[in-house]
mmCIF file of C-alpha atoms and ligand atoms in Angstrom:
data_model
loop_
_atom_site.group_PDB
_atom_site.id
_atom_site.type_symbol
_atom_site.label_atom_id
_atom_site.label_comp_id
_atom_site.label_asym_id
_atom_site.label_seq_id
_atom_site.Cartn_x
_atom_site.Cartn_y
_atom_site.Cartn_z
ATOM 1 C CA MET I 1 21.403 -7.767 31.555
ATOM 2 C CA LYS I 2 20.406 -9.803 28.874
ATOM 3 C CA LYS I 3 21.048 -7.132 26.301
ATOM 4 C CA GLN I 4 24.647 -6.586 27.558
ATOM 5 C CA PHE I 5 25.086 -10.285 26.757
ATOM 6 C CA ALA I 6 23.651 -10.089 23.222
ATOM 7 C CA LEU I 7 25.834 -6.981 22.352
ATOM 8 C CA LEU I 8 29.047 -9.190 23.934
ATOM 9 C CA LEU I 9 28.070 -12.129 21.538
ATOM 10 C CA PHE I 10 27.905 -9.779 18.888
ATOM 11 C CA PHE I 11 31.443 -8.503 19.061
ATOM 12 C CA ILE I 12 33.054 -11.741 19.720
ATOM 13 C CA PHE I 13 31.228 -14.078 17.146
ATOM 14 C CA PRO I 14 32.002 -13.508 13.625
ATOM 15 C CA ALA I 15 29.090 -12.165 11.534
ATOM 16 C CA PHE I 16 28.463 -14.808 9.420
ATOM 17 C CA LEU I 17 27.602 -17.289 12.290
ATOM 18 C CA LEU I 18 24.762 -14.773 13.314
ATOM 19 C CA MET I 19 23.738 -14.948 9.819
ATOM 20 C CA ALA I 20 20.500 -16.755 8.600
ATOM 21 C CA PRO I 21 21.657 -19.451 6.119
ATOM 22 C CA HIS I 22 20.030 -18.302 3.141
ATOM 23 C CA GLU I 23 21.993 -15.159 3.704
ATOM 24 C CA GLY I 24 25.141 -17.129 4.485
ATOM 25 C CA MET I 25 24.539 -19.117 1.195
ATOM 26 C CA ALA I 26 24.005 -15.663 -0.910
ATOM 27 C CA ALA I 27 27.485 -14.433 0.302
ATOM 28 C CA ALA I 28 29.258 -17.581 -0.462
ATOM 29 C CA LYS I 29 28.018 -17.641 -3.930
ATOM 30 C CA GLY I 30 28.192 -13.897 -4.678
ATOM 31 C CA PRO I 31 31.354 -13.145 -7.153
ATOM 32 C CA SER I 32 32.312 -10.590 -5.199
ATOM 33 C CA ALA I 33 31.978 -8.479 -1.776
ATOM 34 C CA LYS I 34 29.416 -5.570 -1.427
ATOM 35 C CA LYS I 35 29.196 -3.077 -4.466
ATOM 36 C CA PHE I 36 27.027 -0.127 -2.942
ATOM 37 C CA ASP I 37 24.637 0.348 -0.208
ATOM 38 C CA VAL I 38 20.692 1.246 -0.663
ATOM 39 C CA VAL I 39 18.129 2.312 2.005
ATOM 40 C CA ALA I 40 14.593 0.334 2.378
ATOM 41 C CA SER I 41 11.691 2.198 4.058
ATOM 42 C CA ILE I 42 10.599 -0.895 6.093
ATOM 43 C CA PHE I 43 11.526 -4.415 7.065
ATOM 44 C CA PRO I 44 9.631 -6.333 4.618
ATOM 45 C CA VAL I 45 11.024 -4.391 1.656
ATOM 46 C CA ALA I 46 14.744 -4.725 3.110
ATOM 47 C CA ASP I 47 14.527 -8.195 3.720
ATOM 48 C CA MET I 48 13.199 -8.848 -0.119
ATOM 49 C CA VAL I 49 16.369 -6.561 -1.180
ATOM 50 C CA ARG I 50 18.611 -8.679 0.732
ATOM 51 C CA ASN I 51 17.391 -11.894 -0.725
ATOM 52 C CA VAL I 52 18.096 -10.315 -3.939
ATOM 53 C CA GLY I 53 21.360 -8.483 -3.522
ATOM 54 C CA GLY I 54 22.953 -10.656 -1.310
ATOM 55 C CA SER I 55 26.498 -10.185 -0.554
ATOM 56 C CA ARG I 56 26.839 -7.092 -3.462
ATOM 57 C CA VAL I 57 24.331 -4.605 -1.640
ATOM 58 C CA GLY I 58 24.469 -3.243 1.607
ATOM 59 C CA VAL I 59 20.808 -2.688 2.721
ATOM 60 C CA TYR I 60 19.745 0.130 5.439
ATOM 61 C CA THR I 61 16.335 -0.305 6.697
ATOM 62 C CA LEU I 62 14.594 3.091 8.116
ATOM 63 C CA LEU I 63 11.624 2.072 10.026
ATOM 64 C CA PRO I 64 13.090 0.354 13.413
ATOM 65 C CA PRO I 65 10.928 -2.826 14.797
ATOM 66 C CA GLY I 66 8.136 -1.626 16.715
ATOM 67 C CA ALA I 67 7.396 1.797 15.224
ATOM 68 C CA ASN I 68 4.095 2.107 12.662
ATOM 69 C CA GLU I 69 5.093 2.155 9.128
ATOM 70 C CA GLU I 70 2.500 5.473 8.486
ATOM 71 C CA THR I 71 3.150 7.460 11.420
ATOM 72 C CA TYR I 72 6.832 7.209 11.793
ATOM 73 C CA GLU I 73 9.008 10.394 11.924
ATOM 74 C CA PRO I 74 12.629 9.667 10.332
ATOM 75 C CA PRO I 75 15.310 10.826 12.586
ATOM 76 C CA VAL I 76 18.890 12.442 11.514
ATOM 77 C CA SER I 77 20.454 8.972 10.875
ATOM 78 C CA ALA I 78 17.676 8.584 7.943
ATOM 79 C CA PHE I 79 18.971 11.631 6.226
ATOM 80 C CA LYS I 80 22.380 10.189 6.745
ATOM 81 C CA ALA I 81 21.757 6.849 5.726
ATOM 82 C CA LEU I 82 19.974 8.081 2.599
ATOM 83 C CA SER I 83 23.096 10.337 1.639
ATOM 84 C CA GLY I 84 25.441 7.628 1.324
ATOM 85 C CA ALA I 85 22.616 5.300 -0.517
ATOM 86 C CA ARG I 86 22.090 4.718 -4.284
ATOM 87 C CA ALA I 87 18.695 4.014 -3.887
ATOM 88 C CA PHE I 88 15.703 4.255 -2.011
ATOM 89 C CA PHE I 89 13.298 0.983 -2.141
ATOM 90 C CA MET I 90 9.999 1.928 -0.646
ATOM 91 C CA ILE I 91 6.325 0.318 -1.168
ATOM 92 C CA GLY I 92 4.854 3.596 -2.467
ATOM 93 C CA ALA I 93 0.836 4.214 -2.619
ATOM 94 C CA GLY I 94 0.610 6.817 0.049
ATOM 95 C CA LEU I 95 2.377 4.540 2.537
ATOM 96 C CA GLU I 96 5.656 6.554 3.263
ATOM 97 C CA VAL I 97 4.538 9.956 3.566
ATOM 98 C CA TRP I 98 7.556 10.438 5.962
ATOM 99 C CA ALA I 99 9.711 9.995 3.069
ATOM 100 C CA LYS I 100 9.171 12.962 1.094
ATOM 101 C CA ARG I 101 11.379 15.134 3.212
ATOM 102 C CA LEU I 102 13.891 12.647 3.479
ATOM 103 C CA LEU I 103 13.990 12.294 -0.480
ATOM 104 C CA ALA I 104 13.873 16.115 -0.837
ATOM 105 C CA ALA I 105 17.297 16.168 1.047
ATOM 106 C CA ALA I 106 18.848 13.158 -0.450
ATOM 107 C CA PRO I 107 21.521 13.214 -3.340
ATOM 108 C CA SER I 108 19.789 14.036 -6.372
ATOM 109 C CA GLY I 109 21.139 10.927 -8.275
ATOM 110 C CA ILE I 110 19.369 8.537 -5.887
ATOM 111 C CA ARG I 111 17.432 6.218 -7.798
ATOM 112 C CA LYS I 112 13.878 5.642 -6.357
ATOM 113 C CA VAL I 113 12.139 2.383 -6.567
ATOM 114 C CA VAL I 114 8.573 2.237 -5.998
ATOM 115 C CA LEU I 115 7.466 -1.334 -5.387
ATOM 116 C CA SER I 116 3.412 -1.090 -5.712
ATOM 117 C CA GLN I 117 4.068 0.763 -9.011
ATOM 118 C CA GLY I 118 1.444 -0.638 -11.595
ATOM 119 C CA MET I 119 -0.275 -2.783 -9.132
ATOM 120 C CA PRO I 120 -4.134 -2.393 -9.046
ATOM 121 C CA LEU I 121 -4.638 -0.837 -5.816
ATOM 122 C CA ILE I 122 -7.797 -1.258 -3.294
ATOM 123 C CA GLY I 123 -9.514 1.879 -2.491
ATOM 124 C CA GLU I 124 -7.838 3.795 -5.242
ATOM 125 C CA GLY I 125 -10.138 5.860 -7.738
ATOM 126 C CA PRO I 126 -12.415 9.195 -7.752
ATOM 127 C CA GLY I 127 -12.555 10.198 -3.963
ATOM 128 C CA GLY I 128 -10.733 6.760 -2.880
ATOM 129 C CA VAL I 129 -7.397 6.872 -0.748
ATOM 130 C CA ALA I 130 -5.461 3.655 -1.844
ATOM 131 C CA ASN I 131 -4.524 0.761 0.590
ATOM 132 C CA PRO I 132 -0.933 0.723 0.605
ATOM 133 C CA HIS I 133 -0.736 -2.918 2.290
ATOM 134 C CA VAL I 134 0.291 -4.719 -0.612
ATOM 135 C CA TRP I 135 3.162 -6.559 0.719
ATOM 136 C CA LEU I 136 0.976 -8.834 3.131
ATOM 137 C CA ASP I 137 0.215 -10.586 -0.351
ATOM 138 C CA PRO I 138 2.193 -13.003 -1.126
ATOM 139 C CA VAL I 139 1.521 -13.054 -4.631
ATOM 140 C CA LEU I 140 2.222 -9.439 -4.962
ATOM 141 C CA ALA I 141 5.297 -9.735 -3.049
ATOM 142 C CA ILE I 142 6.672 -11.830 -5.749
ATOM 143 C CA GLY I 143 5.591 -8.465 -8.369
ATOM 144 C CA MET I 144 7.687 -6.735 -5.788
ATOM 145 C CA VAL I 145 11.141 -9.073 -5.973
ATOM 146 C CA ARG I 146 10.913 -8.513 -9.597
ATOM 147 C CA ARG I 147 10.960 -5.184 -9.612
ATOM 148 C CA ILE I 148 13.922 -5.230 -7.063
ATOM 149 C CA GLU I 149 15.751 -7.636 -9.399
ATOM 150 C CA ASN I 150 15.040 -5.163 -12.079
ATOM 151 C CA ALA I 151 16.216 -2.190 -10.534
ATOM 152 C CA LEU I 152 19.190 -3.688 -8.872
ATOM 153 C CA SER I 153 20.437 -5.356 -12.154
ATOM 154 C CA ALA I 154 19.962 -1.990 -13.717
ATOM 155 C CA MET I 155 22.309 0.055 -11.339
ATOM 156 C CA ASP I 156 24.782 -3.164 -11.099
ATOM 157 C CA PRO I 157 24.721 -4.885 -14.663
ATOM 158 C CA ALA I 158 27.849 -6.814 -13.676
ATOM 159 C CA GLY I 159 25.612 -8.614 -11.006
ATOM 160 C CA ALA I 160 22.653 -9.060 -13.351
ATOM 161 C CA SER I 161 22.792 -12.926 -13.624
ATOM 162 C CA TYR I 162 23.870 -13.202 -9.630
ATOM 163 C CA TYR I 163 20.328 -11.339 -8.851
ATOM 164 C CA ARG I 164 18.382 -13.111 -11.219
ATOM 165 C CA GLY I 165 19.373 -16.524 -9.713
ATOM 166 C CA ASN I 166 18.667 -14.938 -6.281
ATOM 167 C CA ALA I 167 15.420 -13.401 -7.363
ATOM 168 C CA ALA I 168 14.598 -16.730 -8.945
ATOM 169 C CA ARG I 169 15.341 -18.840 -5.639
ATOM 170 C CA TYR I 170 13.648 -16.285 -3.352
ATOM 171 C CA ILE I 171 10.362 -16.464 -5.615
ATOM 172 C CA GLY I 172 10.470 -20.220 -5.018
ATOM 173 C CA ARG I 173 9.962 -19.543 -1.264
ATOM 174 C CA LEU I 174 7.195 -16.960 -1.927
ATOM 175 C CA LYS I 175 5.455 -19.566 -3.997
ATOM 176 C CA ALA I 176 5.691 -22.231 -1.294
ATOM 177 C CA LEU I 177 4.330 -19.610 1.220
ATOM 178 C CA ASP I 178 1.460 -18.783 -1.041
ATOM 179 C CA SER I 179 0.521 -22.413 -1.056
ATOM 180 C CA GLU I 180 0.901 -22.898 2.587
ATOM 181 C CA VAL I 181 -1.138 -19.895 3.441
ATOM 182 C CA ARG I 182 -3.995 -20.930 0.600
ATOM 183 C CA ARG I 183 -3.610 -24.731 2.066
ATOM 184 C CA THR I 184 -4.260 -23.155 5.726
ATOM 185 C CA VAL I 185 -6.841 -20.303 5.203
ATOM 186 C CA SER I 186 -8.977 -22.543 2.752
ATOM 187 C CA ALA I 187 -9.515 -24.889 5.939
ATOM 188 C CA PHE I 188 -10.393 -22.310 8.230
ATOM 189 C CA ARG I 189 -14.002 -22.856 9.896
ATOM 190 C CA ILE I 190 -14.811 -18.852 10.215
ATOM 191 C CA LYS I 191 -13.953 -16.710 6.816
ATOM 192 C CA SER I 192 -14.539 -13.336 7.924
ATOM 193 C CA LEU I 193 -12.466 -10.876 10.268
ATOM 194 C CA VAL I 194 -12.275 -7.544 12.040
ATOM 195 C CA SER I 195 -8.806 -6.033 11.027
ATOM 196 C CA PHE I 196 -6.986 -3.237 12.899
ATOM 197 C CA HIS I 197 -6.244 -0.709 10.247
ATOM 198 C CA ALA I 198 -6.965 -2.060 7.280
ATOM 199 C CA GLU I 199 -3.649 -3.925 6.876
ATOM 200 C CA LEU I 200 -5.560 -7.333 5.948
ATOM 201 C CA ASP I 201 -7.389 -6.086 2.633
ATOM 202 C CA TYR I 202 -5.014 -7.742 0.004
ATOM 203 C CA PHE I 203 -4.341 -10.600 2.236
ATOM 204 C CA ALA I 204 -8.057 -11.572 2.623
ATOM 205 C CA ARG I 205 -8.887 -10.286 -1.287
ATOM 206 C CA ARG I 206 -6.154 -13.041 -2.104
ATOM 207 C CA TYR I 207 -7.278 -15.976 0.095
ATOM 208 C CA GLY I 208 -11.066 -15.254 0.085
ATOM 209 C CA LEU I 209 -11.901 -13.870 3.747
ATOM 210 C CA ARG I 210 -14.237 -11.275 4.257
ATOM 211 C CA ILE I 211 -13.514 -8.141 6.041
ATOM 212 C CA ALA I 212 -16.496 -7.839 8.648
ATOM 213 C CA GLY I 213 -14.944 -4.402 9.862
ATOM 214 C CA VAL I 214 -11.948 -2.493 10.738
ATOM 215 C CA VAL I 215 -11.306 -0.879 14.110
ATOM 216 C CA GLU I 216 -9.173 2.302 12.931
ATOM 217 C CA GLY I 217 -10.039 3.799 9.111
ATOM 218 C CA SER I 218 -6.263 5.294 9.334
ATOM 219 C CA PRO I 219 -3.702 4.414 11.841
ATOM 220 C CA GLY I 220 -4.402 6.378 15.356
ATOM 221 C CA LYS I 221 -8.003 7.074 14.167
ATOM 222 C CA GLU I 222 -10.256 5.932 16.952
ATOM 223 C CA PRO I 223 -13.460 4.477 16.115
ATOM 224 C CA THR I 224 -16.820 6.491 17.172
ATOM 225 C CA PRO I 225 -19.611 5.001 19.175
ATOM 226 C CA ARG I 226 -21.608 4.242 16.178
ATOM 227 C CA LYS I 227 -18.888 2.492 14.422
ATOM 228 C CA LEU I 228 -17.921 0.540 17.719
ATOM 229 C CA GLU I 229 -21.667 -0.675 18.119
ATOM 230 C CA ALA I 230 -21.542 -1.683 14.471
ATOM 231 C CA LEU I 231 -18.146 -3.683 14.537
ATOM 232 C CA ILE I 232 -19.594 -5.605 17.799
ATOM 233 C CA LYS I 233 -22.639 -6.443 15.706
ATOM 234 C CA ALA I 234 -20.532 -7.887 12.807
ATOM 235 C CA ILE I 235 -18.427 -9.911 14.896
ATOM 236 C CA LYS I 236 -21.498 -11.358 16.736
ATOM 237 C CA GLU I 237 -23.192 -12.068 13.390
ATOM 238 C CA ASP I 238 -20.206 -13.558 11.725
ATOM 239 C CA GLY I 239 -19.071 -15.683 14.774
ATOM 240 C CA ILE I 240 -15.945 -13.732 14.763
ATOM 241 C CA ARG I 241 -13.813 -15.169 17.836
ATOM 242 C CA ALA I 242 -11.071 -12.235 17.917
ATOM 243 C CA VAL I 243 -10.137 -8.799 16.789
ATOM 244 C CA PHE I 244 -6.621 -8.535 15.436
ATOM 245 C CA THR I 245 -4.416 -5.458 16.789
ATOM 246 C CA ASP I 246 -0.992 -4.583 15.072
ATOM 247 C CA GLU I 247 2.269 -4.869 16.950
ATOM 248 C CA GLN I 248 3.070 -1.625 15.985
ATOM 249 C CA LEU I 249 -0.180 0.467 17.237
ATOM 250 C CA ASN I 250 -1.998 1.078 19.983
ATOM 251 C CA PRO I 251 -4.416 -1.821 21.010
ATOM 252 C CA ARG I 252 -6.756 0.084 23.495
ATOM 253 C CA PRO I 253 -9.646 0.536 20.569
ATOM 254 C CA ALA I 254 -9.368 -3.009 19.927
ATOM 255 C CA GLN I 255 -9.251 -4.303 23.428
ATOM 256 C CA ILE I 256 -12.462 -2.155 24.104
ATOM 257 C CA ILE I 257 -14.387 -3.617 21.199
ATOM 258 C CA ALA I 258 -13.323 -7.379 21.971
ATOM 259 C CA GLY I 259 -14.220 -6.693 25.547
ATOM 260 C CA GLU I 260 -17.636 -5.419 24.539
ATOM 261 C CA ALA I 261 -18.064 -8.332 22.079
ATOM 262 C CA GLY I 262 -16.834 -10.979 24.438
ATOM 263 C CA VAL I 263 -13.779 -12.201 22.204
ATOM 264 C CA LYS I 264 -10.067 -12.016 22.171
ATOM 265 C CA VAL I 265 -7.605 -9.819 21.166
ATOM 266 C CA VAL I 266 -4.944 -11.396 18.649
ATOM 267 C CA MET I 267 -1.632 -9.074 17.675
ATOM 268 C CA LEU I 268 -0.666 -9.668 14.286
ATOM 269 C CA ASP I 269 2.698 -7.917 13.022
ATOM 270 C CA VAL I 270 2.794 -6.583 9.721
ATOM 271 C CA ILE I 271 6.269 -5.102 9.840
ATOM 272 C CA GLY I 272 8.375 -8.123 11.220
ATOM 273 C CA GLY I 273 12.065 -7.524 12.198
ATOM 274 C CA LEU I 274 11.685 -8.937 15.859
ATOM 275 C CA PRO I 275 13.043 -12.153 16.969
ATOM 276 C CA GLY I 276 10.813 -15.080 15.531
ATOM 277 C CA ARG I 277 9.948 -12.664 13.074
ATOM 278 C CA ASP I 278 12.995 -11.350 11.669
ATOM 279 C CA SER I 279 12.142 -12.394 7.651
ATOM 280 C CA TYR I 280 9.257 -11.490 5.688
ATOM 281 C CA ILE I 281 8.409 -15.183 5.217
ATOM 282 C CA LYS I 282 8.681 -15.859 9.031
ATOM 283 C CA MET I 283 6.621 -12.968 9.889
ATOM 284 C CA MET I 284 3.902 -14.029 7.403
ATOM 285 C CA GLU I 285 3.814 -17.373 8.946
ATOM 286 C CA PHE I 286 3.824 -16.070 12.401
ATOM 287 C CA ASN I 287 0.511 -13.967 11.296
ATOM 288 C CA LEU I 288 -1.008 -17.099 9.806
ATOM 289 C CA ALA I 289 -0.545 -19.313 12.922
ATOM 290 C CA ARG I 290 -2.112 -16.373 15.131
ATOM 291 C CA MET I 291 -4.816 -16.420 12.605
ATOM 292 C CA LYS I 292 -5.224 -20.603 12.584
ATOM 293 C CA GLU I 293 -5.468 -20.117 16.370
ATOM 294 C CA VAL I 294 -9.069 -17.870 16.197
ATOM 295 C CA MET I 295 -10.149 -19.017 12.806
ATOM 296 C CA GLY I 296 -9.280 -22.356 12.091
HETATM 297 ZN ZN1 ZN S 1 -0.467 0.009 8.036
#
C-alpha cells in the first residue's frame, strides 16, 4: 500500500519537486538540457557524477540498493543501459569484477573512467590484493570528483566551465564532510574497530583509527573458528563495543562474534541510495553517527 502511494506521487508531481535542492540548483544554472548519458557502477559514483554533470548528463546506476558491490550479477537491463551510454564510471582496483562482461558487450567507443586510477592502494603489491574501498575516504573522494570533472569536460568541452563550477561547489561540501568526520572521530574514546569485509581500511587510515580485525576477508567468506577466537580476543582487549556489518551482506558471522564477545552489532552502509542515505555525503554522515554511538 505504501509503495503504491509512493508510485502515485511520482506520477502526479513534477520531477523537479522531488529533486534534492542542490540538484535543482544545478539544473537551473545549466546552460541547456541533457547532452548525453553515462553509466555508473555503484551509487556513490553515480551521486558524484550527478553533482558534477548536473543537468547536462544523464546518469544510470548499475548496482541496485541493497546489493553488494563485489558479488553483484548484472541483469539484462544493465547491458541495455550500457549500450546507450557514452561513458562508464567505475571505482576499479578490482571492485567491479562483474563489469568485465558488461564492458566486453558495450559499444567500442564507450569511455571507461576508472576513479581509483593513480591512487596508492592499500594491500597492493607482490602477492597482495588491492583494497577497492577508496570512496569511503572523503579526501580520496575529492580526487575522484576531479577525475569525473576532467572526463566530462573531455567528452563535452562546451560544458567544461559548467562542470568546473559544479565540481568546485561539490568539493567544498566534501571538504566540509572531511572536517566534520575529523572533528567527530578525534573525540572518539575508542579508536579501534572490527570491520565487516575490510571496507573501512581507507577511512581508518585517514582518521587515525585502528582495524583490530575483519570478519570476512572477502565478501561472503565466513571466518574460521580460529579467526573467530582471535576476533573475540581483540574485541575484549581493545574495549570494542560493537562489530560492524554491512547493509549489503549477510550479518550472521558478525552476529555470532558479537554474541560471543558480548557486544552489539551495528550496521553500516557503504553503498547508500536508500532513504536517509540518498547521497554520498548523507551516507557518510549516517555511518559516522553509527560509529559515534559505539565509539564516541
Ligand atoms: Zn566491499
